[in-house]
Short mmCIF file of N, CA, C and O in Angstrom, two decimals:
data_model
loop_
_atom_site.label_atom_id
_atom_site.label_comp_id
_atom_site.label_asym_id
_atom_site.label_seq_id
_atom_site.Cartn_x
_atom_site.Cartn_y
_atom_site.Cartn_z
N UNK A 17 125.09 11.41 164.25
CA UNK A 17 124.13 11.61 163.19
C UNK A 17 122.81 10.97 163.63
O UNK A 17 122.80 9.94 164.25
N UNK A 18 121.73 11.57 163.27
CA UNK A 18 120.42 11.08 163.67
C UNK A 18 120.16 9.68 163.16
O UNK A 18 120.73 9.26 162.17
N UNK A 19 119.29 8.95 163.84
CA UNK A 19 118.95 7.60 163.41
C UNK A 19 118.12 7.60 162.14
O UNK A 19 118.00 6.58 161.48
N UNK A 20 117.50 8.73 161.80
CA UNK A 20 116.65 8.79 160.62
C UNK A 20 117.46 8.79 159.32
O UNK A 20 116.99 8.33 158.30
N UNK A 21 118.68 9.34 159.37
CA UNK A 21 119.54 9.39 158.20
C UNK A 21 120.93 8.94 158.64
O UNK A 21 121.53 9.52 159.52
N UNK A 22 121.44 7.89 158.00
CA UNK A 22 122.76 7.38 158.36
C UNK A 22 123.66 7.40 157.13
O UNK A 22 123.23 7.04 156.04
N UNK A 23 124.89 7.82 157.34
CA UNK A 23 125.87 7.82 156.27
C UNK A 23 126.14 6.37 155.88
O UNK A 23 126.57 5.58 156.69
N UNK A 24 125.85 6.03 154.64
CA UNK A 24 126.02 4.66 154.18
C UNK A 24 127.35 4.45 153.50
O UNK A 24 127.86 3.35 153.46
N UNK A 25 127.91 5.50 152.93
CA UNK A 25 129.15 5.33 152.19
C UNK A 25 129.89 6.65 152.12
O UNK A 25 129.39 7.61 151.58
N UNK A 26 131.07 6.66 152.66
CA UNK A 26 131.94 7.82 152.52
C UNK A 26 133.17 7.43 151.72
O UNK A 26 134.21 8.01 151.84
N UNK A 27 133.01 6.41 150.91
CA UNK A 27 134.13 5.89 150.12
C UNK A 27 134.60 6.93 149.12
O UNK A 27 133.80 7.61 148.50
N UNK A 28 135.89 7.02 148.95
CA UNK A 28 136.46 7.95 147.98
C UNK A 28 136.63 7.33 146.61
O UNK A 28 137.13 7.96 145.71
N UNK A 29 136.22 6.08 146.42
CA UNK A 29 136.35 5.42 145.11
C UNK A 29 135.05 4.73 144.75
O UNK A 29 134.36 4.19 145.59
N UNK A 30 134.77 4.74 143.47
CA UNK A 30 133.61 4.04 142.96
C UNK A 30 134.07 2.70 142.40
O UNK A 30 135.23 2.56 142.03
N UNK A 31 133.17 1.73 142.31
CA UNK A 31 133.56 0.48 141.67
C UNK A 31 134.00 0.75 140.24
O UNK A 31 133.56 1.70 139.62
N UNK A 32 134.85 -0.11 139.71
CA UNK A 32 135.40 0.10 138.37
C UNK A 32 134.32 0.21 137.31
O UNK A 32 134.48 0.92 136.34
N UNK A 33 133.19 -0.45 137.48
CA UNK A 33 132.15 -0.39 136.46
C UNK A 33 131.13 0.71 136.70
O UNK A 33 130.18 0.84 135.96
N UNK A 34 131.31 1.54 137.72
CA UNK A 34 130.33 2.59 138.01
C UNK A 34 130.32 3.67 136.94
O UNK A 34 129.29 4.23 136.63
N UNK A 35 131.47 3.99 136.37
CA UNK A 35 131.54 5.05 135.38
C UNK A 35 131.26 4.54 133.97
O UNK A 35 131.05 5.31 133.06
N UNK A 36 131.23 3.26 133.79
CA UNK A 36 130.96 2.69 132.48
C UNK A 36 131.87 1.51 132.23
O UNK A 36 132.90 1.36 132.88
N UNK A 37 131.53 0.69 131.29
CA UNK A 37 132.32 -0.51 131.01
C UNK A 37 133.71 -0.14 130.57
O UNK A 37 133.90 0.71 129.70
N UNK A 38 134.70 -0.76 131.19
CA UNK A 38 136.08 -0.56 130.78
C UNK A 38 136.76 0.65 131.36
O UNK A 38 137.95 0.81 131.21
N UNK A 39 136.03 1.54 132.02
CA UNK A 39 136.64 2.73 132.60
C UNK A 39 137.38 2.35 133.88
O UNK A 39 136.96 1.47 134.62
N UNK A 40 138.45 3.07 134.17
CA UNK A 40 139.15 2.87 135.44
C UNK A 40 138.28 3.44 136.56
O UNK A 40 137.39 4.24 136.32
N UNK A 41 138.56 3.02 137.79
CA UNK A 41 137.80 3.52 138.93
C UNK A 41 137.96 5.03 139.01
O UNK A 41 139.05 5.56 138.84
N UNK A 42 136.85 5.72 139.25
CA UNK A 42 136.86 7.17 139.31
C UNK A 42 136.90 7.59 140.77
O UNK A 42 136.16 7.07 141.59
N UNK A 43 137.76 8.55 141.10
CA UNK A 43 137.83 9.08 142.45
C UNK A 43 136.69 10.08 142.64
O UNK A 43 136.41 10.88 141.75
N UNK A 44 136.05 10.02 143.79
CA UNK A 44 134.97 10.93 144.12
C UNK A 44 135.34 11.77 145.32
O UNK A 44 136.05 11.30 146.21
N UNK A 45 134.84 12.98 145.35
CA UNK A 45 134.96 13.84 146.52
C UNK A 45 133.70 13.61 147.35
O UNK A 45 132.59 13.62 146.82
N UNK A 46 133.87 13.39 148.65
CA UNK A 46 132.73 13.20 149.54
C UNK A 46 132.36 14.58 150.08
O UNK A 46 133.11 15.16 150.86
N UNK A 47 131.22 15.12 149.65
CA UNK A 47 130.87 16.47 150.08
C UNK A 47 130.49 16.50 151.56
O UNK A 47 129.85 15.57 152.06
N UNK A 48 130.88 17.57 152.26
CA UNK A 48 130.46 17.68 153.66
C UNK A 48 128.96 17.94 153.72
O UNK A 48 128.40 18.67 152.90
N UNK A 49 128.31 17.32 154.71
CA UNK A 49 126.86 17.42 154.85
C UNK A 49 126.52 17.72 156.31
O UNK A 49 127.07 17.10 157.22
N UNK A 50 125.62 18.66 156.52
CA UNK A 50 125.06 18.94 157.84
C UNK A 50 123.64 18.39 157.85
O UNK A 50 122.90 18.55 156.86
N UNK A 51 123.23 17.74 158.94
CA UNK A 51 121.90 17.16 159.05
C UNK A 51 121.18 17.82 160.22
O UNK A 51 121.70 17.85 161.33
N UNK A 52 119.99 18.35 159.96
CA UNK A 52 119.17 19.00 160.97
C UNK A 52 117.84 18.25 161.07
O UNK A 52 117.37 17.68 160.09
N UNK A 53 117.25 18.30 162.25
CA UNK A 53 115.98 17.60 162.45
C UNK A 53 115.05 18.47 163.29
O UNK A 53 115.46 19.13 164.24
N UNK A 54 113.78 18.46 162.91
CA UNK A 54 112.73 19.01 163.76
C UNK A 54 111.60 17.99 163.83
O UNK A 54 111.76 16.87 163.31
N UNK A 55 110.49 18.32 164.41
CA UNK A 55 109.44 17.31 164.57
C UNK A 55 108.77 16.92 163.26
O UNK A 55 108.13 15.87 163.18
N UNK A 56 108.95 17.72 162.20
CA UNK A 56 108.28 17.43 160.93
C UNK A 56 109.16 16.84 159.85
O UNK A 56 108.66 16.21 158.93
N UNK A 57 110.49 17.08 159.93
CA UNK A 57 111.34 16.68 158.80
C UNK A 57 112.81 16.61 159.21
O UNK A 57 113.21 17.10 160.26
N UNK A 58 113.59 16.02 158.30
CA UNK A 58 115.05 16.02 158.36
C UNK A 58 115.50 16.92 157.21
O UNK A 58 114.97 16.84 156.10
N UNK A 59 116.49 17.76 157.46
CA UNK A 59 117.05 18.61 156.41
C UNK A 59 118.53 18.33 156.29
O UNK A 59 119.25 18.34 157.28
N UNK A 60 118.98 18.05 155.06
CA UNK A 60 120.40 17.83 154.77
C UNK A 60 120.89 19.02 153.97
O UNK A 60 120.25 19.43 152.99
N UNK A 61 122.03 19.57 154.36
CA UNK A 61 122.69 20.63 153.61
C UNK A 61 124.03 20.09 153.15
O UNK A 61 124.89 19.76 153.97
N UNK A 62 124.20 19.96 151.84
CA UNK A 62 125.43 19.40 151.26
C UNK A 62 126.15 20.50 150.48
O UNK A 62 125.54 21.18 149.66
N UNK A 63 127.44 20.66 150.74
CA UNK A 63 128.25 21.64 150.02
C UNK A 63 128.71 21.04 148.70
O UNK A 63 129.46 20.06 148.68
N UNK A 64 128.26 21.62 147.59
CA UNK A 64 128.62 21.16 146.25
C UNK A 64 129.07 22.35 145.40
O UNK A 64 128.40 22.72 144.43
N UNK A 65 130.20 22.97 145.73
CA UNK A 65 130.63 24.14 144.97
C UNK A 65 130.90 23.82 143.51
O UNK A 65 131.45 22.78 143.19
N UNK A 66 130.45 24.73 142.64
CA UNK A 66 130.68 24.56 141.21
C UNK A 66 129.68 23.68 140.50
O UNK A 66 129.79 23.44 139.31
N UNK A 67 128.66 23.19 141.22
CA UNK A 67 127.66 22.29 140.63
C UNK A 67 126.43 23.08 140.21
O UNK A 67 125.93 23.90 140.96
N UNK A 68 125.95 22.80 138.99
CA UNK A 68 124.69 23.39 138.53
C UNK A 68 123.61 22.31 138.62
O UNK A 68 123.91 21.12 138.78
N UNK A 69 122.38 22.72 138.48
CA UNK A 69 121.25 21.79 138.56
C UNK A 69 121.37 20.67 137.52
O UNK A 69 121.04 19.52 137.79
N UNK A 70 121.87 21.00 136.33
CA UNK A 70 122.01 20.00 135.26
C UNK A 70 123.08 18.96 135.58
O UNK A 70 123.08 17.87 135.00
N UNK A 71 124.00 19.29 136.46
CA UNK A 71 125.10 18.39 136.80
C UNK A 71 124.84 17.59 138.08
O UNK A 71 125.71 16.89 138.56
N UNK A 72 123.63 17.71 138.61
CA UNK A 72 123.27 17.07 139.87
C UNK A 72 122.33 15.91 139.62
O UNK A 72 121.38 16.02 138.85
N UNK A 73 122.61 14.78 140.26
CA UNK A 73 121.77 13.59 140.14
C UNK A 73 121.42 13.12 141.55
O UNK A 73 122.31 12.76 142.32
N UNK A 74 120.14 13.13 141.87
CA UNK A 74 119.64 12.63 143.15
C UNK A 74 118.79 11.41 142.87
O UNK A 74 117.94 11.44 141.98
N UNK A 75 119.02 10.33 143.63
CA UNK A 75 118.26 9.09 143.43
C UNK A 75 117.88 8.47 144.76
O UNK A 75 118.66 8.51 145.71
N UNK A 76 116.70 7.89 144.77
CA UNK A 76 116.27 7.06 145.90
C UNK A 76 116.11 5.66 145.36
O UNK A 76 115.43 5.43 144.37
N UNK A 77 116.77 4.71 146.01
CA UNK A 77 116.65 3.30 145.64
C UNK A 77 116.37 2.54 146.93
O UNK A 77 117.29 2.33 147.73
N UNK A 78 115.11 2.18 147.13
CA UNK A 78 114.72 1.55 148.38
C UNK A 78 114.89 2.54 149.52
O UNK A 78 114.27 3.59 149.54
N UNK A 79 115.78 2.22 150.46
CA UNK A 79 116.04 3.11 151.59
C UNK A 79 117.34 3.91 151.41
O UNK A 79 117.80 4.55 152.33
N UNK A 80 117.90 3.87 150.21
CA UNK A 80 119.18 4.53 149.96
C UNK A 80 118.98 5.83 149.18
O UNK A 80 118.34 5.84 148.13
N UNK A 81 119.54 6.91 149.70
CA UNK A 81 119.56 8.20 149.03
C UNK A 81 120.97 8.39 148.47
O UNK A 81 121.95 8.28 149.21
N UNK A 82 121.07 8.66 147.18
CA UNK A 82 122.36 8.84 146.52
C UNK A 82 122.44 10.25 145.94
O UNK A 82 121.54 10.68 145.20
N UNK A 83 123.50 10.95 146.29
CA UNK A 83 123.79 12.28 145.75
C UNK A 83 125.03 12.14 144.87
O UNK A 83 126.08 11.72 145.35
N UNK A 84 124.91 12.48 143.59
CA UNK A 84 126.03 12.49 142.67
C UNK A 84 126.02 13.80 141.90
O UNK A 84 124.95 14.26 141.48
N UNK A 85 127.19 14.38 141.69
CA UNK A 85 127.27 15.65 140.97
C UNK A 85 128.67 15.82 140.41
O UNK A 85 129.63 15.23 140.90
N UNK A 86 128.75 16.66 139.38
CA UNK A 86 130.04 17.02 138.79
C UNK A 86 130.13 18.53 138.74
O UNK A 86 129.20 19.19 138.26
N UNK A 87 131.21 19.06 139.25
CA UNK A 87 131.41 20.51 139.22
C UNK A 87 132.01 20.91 137.88
O UNK A 87 132.63 20.11 137.20
N UNK A 88 131.78 22.16 137.53
CA UNK A 88 132.38 22.67 136.30
C UNK A 88 133.16 23.93 136.62
O UNK A 88 132.84 24.66 137.56
N UNK A 89 134.19 24.17 135.84
CA UNK A 89 135.01 25.36 136.03
C UNK A 89 134.31 26.57 135.42
O UNK A 89 133.52 26.43 134.49
N UNK A 90 134.63 27.72 135.95
CA UNK A 90 134.10 28.95 135.36
C UNK A 90 134.67 29.07 133.95
O UNK A 90 135.80 28.66 133.68
N UNK A 91 133.88 29.61 133.06
CA UNK A 91 134.35 29.71 131.68
C UNK A 91 135.46 30.76 131.56
O UNK A 91 135.50 31.73 132.30
N UNK A 92 136.34 30.53 130.63
CA UNK A 92 137.45 31.45 130.37
C UNK A 92 136.89 32.68 129.66
O UNK A 92 136.06 32.56 128.75
N UNK A 93 137.33 33.87 130.08
CA UNK A 93 136.87 35.08 129.40
C UNK A 93 137.16 34.98 127.91
O UNK A 93 138.18 34.42 127.50
N UNK A 94 136.29 35.52 127.06
CA UNK A 94 136.41 35.35 125.60
C UNK A 94 137.71 35.88 125.01
O UNK A 94 138.18 35.37 124.02
N UNK A 95 138.31 36.90 125.59
CA UNK A 95 139.52 37.48 125.01
C UNK A 95 140.80 36.97 125.68
O UNK A 95 141.86 37.55 125.52
N UNK A 96 140.70 35.83 126.40
CA UNK A 96 141.87 35.28 127.10
C UNK A 96 142.00 33.79 126.83
O UNK A 96 141.06 33.13 126.45
N UNK A 97 143.23 33.31 127.05
CA UNK A 97 143.52 31.89 126.89
C UNK A 97 144.12 31.38 128.20
O UNK A 97 145.01 32.03 128.77
N UNK A 98 143.67 30.23 128.68
CA UNK A 98 144.21 29.65 129.90
C UNK A 98 145.62 29.15 129.65
O UNK A 98 145.84 28.32 128.78
N UNK A 99 146.60 29.70 130.36
CA UNK A 99 147.99 29.32 130.21
C UNK A 99 148.36 28.29 131.27
O UNK A 99 149.08 27.34 131.00
N UNK A 100 147.85 28.46 132.47
CA UNK A 100 148.13 27.54 133.57
C UNK A 100 146.90 27.50 134.46
O UNK A 100 146.33 28.53 134.79
N UNK A 101 146.48 26.31 134.83
CA UNK A 101 145.31 26.20 135.69
C UNK A 101 145.46 25.08 136.70
O UNK A 101 145.97 24.01 136.38
N UNK A 102 145.05 25.35 137.92
CA UNK A 102 145.11 24.35 138.98
C UNK A 102 143.72 23.86 139.38
O UNK A 102 143.60 22.95 140.18
N UNK A 103 142.71 24.49 138.86
CA UNK A 103 141.34 24.13 139.23
C UNK A 103 140.99 22.75 138.70
O UNK A 103 141.21 22.45 137.53
N UNK A 104 140.51 21.91 139.56
CA UNK A 104 140.03 20.60 139.16
C UNK A 104 138.52 20.58 139.34
O UNK A 104 138.00 21.21 140.26
N UNK A 105 137.84 19.88 138.50
CA UNK A 105 136.39 19.78 138.58
C UNK A 105 136.03 18.43 139.19
O UNK A 105 136.05 17.41 138.49
N UNK A 106 135.75 18.42 140.47
CA UNK A 106 135.52 17.14 141.14
C UNK A 106 134.18 16.51 140.80
O UNK A 106 133.23 17.18 140.41
N UNK A 107 134.14 15.20 140.96
CA UNK A 107 132.89 14.45 140.90
C UNK A 107 132.55 14.14 142.35
O UNK A 107 133.35 13.57 143.09
N UNK A 108 131.36 14.57 142.78
CA UNK A 108 130.92 14.38 144.16
C UNK A 108 130.04 13.13 144.25
O UNK A 108 129.28 12.84 143.32
N UNK A 109 130.13 12.45 145.38
CA UNK A 109 129.26 11.28 145.61
C UNK A 109 129.10 11.09 147.10
O UNK A 109 130.07 11.07 147.85
N UNK A 110 127.85 10.94 147.54
CA UNK A 110 127.55 10.67 148.94
C UNK A 110 126.28 9.85 148.99
O UNK A 110 125.35 10.07 148.23
N UNK A 111 126.26 8.88 149.89
CA UNK A 111 125.14 7.95 149.98
C UNK A 111 124.68 7.86 151.43
O UNK A 111 125.50 7.83 152.34
N UNK A 112 123.36 7.83 151.62
CA UNK A 112 122.78 7.75 152.95
C UNK A 112 121.71 6.66 152.97
O UNK A 112 121.05 6.41 151.96
N UNK A 113 121.53 6.05 154.13
CA UNK A 113 120.42 5.13 154.34
C UNK A 113 119.35 5.88 155.13
O UNK A 113 119.63 6.42 156.20
N UNK A 114 118.15 5.91 154.57
CA UNK A 114 117.04 6.62 155.21
C UNK A 114 116.22 5.64 156.05
O UNK A 114 115.96 4.52 155.63
N UNK A 115 115.80 6.10 157.21
CA UNK A 115 114.97 5.24 158.04
C UNK A 115 113.55 5.20 157.47
O UNK A 115 113.14 6.06 156.68
N UNK A 116 112.80 4.23 157.91
CA UNK A 116 111.42 4.07 157.42
C UNK A 116 110.48 5.12 157.98
O UNK A 116 109.36 5.25 157.52
N UNK A 117 110.94 5.87 158.97
CA UNK A 117 110.08 6.92 159.52
C UNK A 117 110.04 8.16 158.63
O UNK A 117 109.31 9.09 158.89
N UNK A 118 110.86 8.17 157.56
CA UNK A 118 110.87 9.29 156.62
C UNK A 118 110.03 8.97 155.40
O UNK A 118 109.96 7.83 154.97
N UNK A 119 109.41 10.00 154.83
CA UNK A 119 108.58 9.85 153.64
C UNK A 119 109.41 10.23 152.42
O UNK A 119 109.39 11.38 151.97
N UNK A 120 110.17 9.27 151.88
CA UNK A 120 111.09 9.53 150.76
C UNK A 120 110.36 9.98 149.50
O UNK A 120 110.96 10.61 148.63
N UNK A 121 109.08 9.70 149.39
CA UNK A 121 108.30 10.11 148.22
C UNK A 121 108.00 11.60 148.18
O UNK A 121 107.55 12.11 147.16
N UNK A 122 108.27 12.30 149.26
CA UNK A 122 107.96 13.74 149.32
C UNK A 122 109.19 14.61 149.55
O UNK A 122 109.10 15.72 150.06
N UNK A 123 110.35 14.13 149.15
CA UNK A 123 111.59 14.90 149.33
C UNK A 123 111.55 16.15 148.45
O UNK A 123 111.14 16.10 147.30
N UNK A 124 111.98 17.26 149.04
CA UNK A 124 112.11 18.51 148.29
C UNK A 124 113.59 18.85 148.19
O UNK A 124 114.33 18.71 149.18
N UNK A 125 114.04 19.28 147.01
CA UNK A 125 115.45 19.58 146.80
C UNK A 125 115.60 20.98 146.20
O UNK A 125 114.86 21.36 145.29
N UNK A 126 116.57 21.73 146.73
CA UNK A 126 116.91 23.05 146.21
C UNK A 126 118.42 23.14 146.13
O UNK A 126 119.12 22.71 147.05
N UNK A 127 118.92 23.72 145.03
CA UNK A 127 120.35 23.96 144.87
C UNK A 127 120.53 25.45 144.69
O UNK A 127 120.00 26.05 143.76
N UNK A 128 121.29 26.05 145.63
CA UNK A 128 121.48 27.50 145.57
C UNK A 128 122.88 27.83 146.06
O UNK A 128 123.26 27.42 147.16
N UNK A 129 123.62 28.56 145.24
CA UNK A 129 124.97 29.03 145.59
C UNK A 129 125.87 27.88 146.05
O UNK A 129 126.62 28.01 147.02
N UNK A 130 125.79 26.73 145.38
CA UNK A 130 126.65 25.61 145.69
C UNK A 130 126.25 24.79 146.91
O UNK A 130 127.00 23.94 147.35
N UNK A 131 125.06 25.05 147.44
CA UNK A 131 124.58 24.30 148.60
C UNK A 131 123.27 23.60 148.22
O UNK A 131 122.31 24.24 147.80
N UNK A 132 123.27 22.28 148.36
CA UNK A 132 122.07 21.48 148.12
C UNK A 132 121.32 21.34 149.43
O UNK A 132 121.89 20.94 150.44
N UNK A 133 120.03 21.68 149.41
CA UNK A 133 119.17 21.53 150.59
C UNK A 133 118.11 20.48 150.26
O UNK A 133 117.32 20.65 149.34
N UNK A 134 118.16 19.38 151.01
CA UNK A 134 117.16 18.33 150.88
C UNK A 134 116.30 18.34 152.12
O UNK A 134 116.82 18.24 153.25
N UNK A 135 114.99 18.45 151.94
CA UNK A 135 114.07 18.38 153.06
C UNK A 135 113.28 17.09 152.90
O UNK A 135 112.61 16.89 151.89
N UNK A 136 113.41 16.22 153.89
CA UNK A 136 112.76 14.92 153.85
C UNK A 136 111.73 14.87 154.97
O UNK A 136 112.09 14.77 156.15
N UNK A 137 110.44 14.95 154.62
CA UNK A 137 109.40 14.96 155.66
C UNK A 137 109.34 13.63 156.40
O UNK A 137 109.62 12.57 155.83
N UNK A 138 108.96 13.70 157.65
CA UNK A 138 108.72 12.49 158.42
C UNK A 138 107.35 11.94 158.05
O UNK A 138 106.44 12.69 157.73
N UNK A 139 107.24 10.63 158.07
CA UNK A 139 105.94 10.00 157.81
C UNK A 139 104.99 10.43 158.91
O UNK A 139 105.39 10.68 160.05
N UNK A 140 103.73 10.52 158.59
CA UNK A 140 102.72 10.99 159.54
C UNK A 140 102.76 10.20 160.85
O UNK A 140 102.70 10.77 161.93
N UNK A 141 102.91 8.89 160.76
CA UNK A 141 102.92 8.06 161.98
C UNK A 141 104.18 8.24 162.81
O UNK A 141 104.22 7.87 163.98
N UNK A 142 105.24 8.83 162.25
CA UNK A 142 106.48 9.03 162.99
C UNK A 142 106.53 10.39 163.68
O UNK A 142 107.39 10.64 164.51
N UNK A 143 105.61 11.28 163.33
CA UNK A 143 105.61 12.61 163.92
C UNK A 143 105.03 12.57 165.33
O UNK A 143 104.09 11.83 165.61
N UNK A 144 105.58 13.38 166.21
CA UNK A 144 105.01 13.44 167.56
C UNK A 144 103.60 14.02 167.50
O UNK A 144 103.31 14.88 166.67
N UNK A 145 102.76 13.54 168.34
CA UNK A 145 101.40 14.07 168.36
C UNK A 145 100.92 14.16 169.80
O UNK A 145 101.38 13.45 170.68
N UNK A 146 100.03 15.05 170.01
CA UNK A 146 99.48 15.29 171.34
C UNK A 146 98.24 14.42 171.51
O UNK A 146 97.40 14.31 170.63
N UNK A 147 98.14 13.79 172.66
CA UNK A 147 97.01 12.92 172.96
C UNK A 147 96.07 13.66 173.89
O UNK A 147 96.48 14.14 174.96
N UNK A 148 94.83 13.75 173.47
CA UNK A 148 93.80 14.42 174.29
C UNK A 148 93.37 13.47 175.42
O UNK A 148 93.07 12.31 175.19
N UNK A 149 93.37 14.01 176.61
CA UNK A 149 92.90 13.24 177.77
C UNK A 149 91.52 13.79 178.15
O UNK A 149 91.37 14.99 178.34
N UNK A 150 90.58 12.88 178.22
CA UNK A 150 89.22 13.32 178.56
C UNK A 150 88.91 12.98 180.01
O UNK A 150 89.34 11.94 180.52
N UNK A 151 88.19 13.86 180.63
CA UNK A 151 87.81 13.63 182.02
C UNK A 151 86.78 12.51 182.09
O UNK A 151 85.87 12.43 181.26
N UNK A 152 86.93 11.62 183.04
CA UNK A 152 86.05 10.49 183.15
C UNK A 152 85.00 10.66 184.11
O UNK A 152 84.17 10.97 184.63
#
């Protein structure tokens, strides 16, 4: 994984107080993430099937990027009743440490067809630049 974005936590459990006072520890699904880099930005693609925009929570705290989401099941057709179901609605959680060469204040996020795309631009001083050489 690139030095600009490092996986900070792939834990499958949250602390007991993360879900609220008195709640038991909640199990989380760690979504698979692909990380791409070019000279201008880092792009993360996270698979979050069943998640809508309203169920997605993205946070930056210092150098930590936190992705949290809850999937929902498709609604039951109006003229049918669920007799047996195996579908579980997972709670997703993934945490990354961002390097200082990234501009966390300009992150762009898109959620489409269960895939979250985060584009994190590199800070201007971290981008490669061409140096003009003048003849002396």
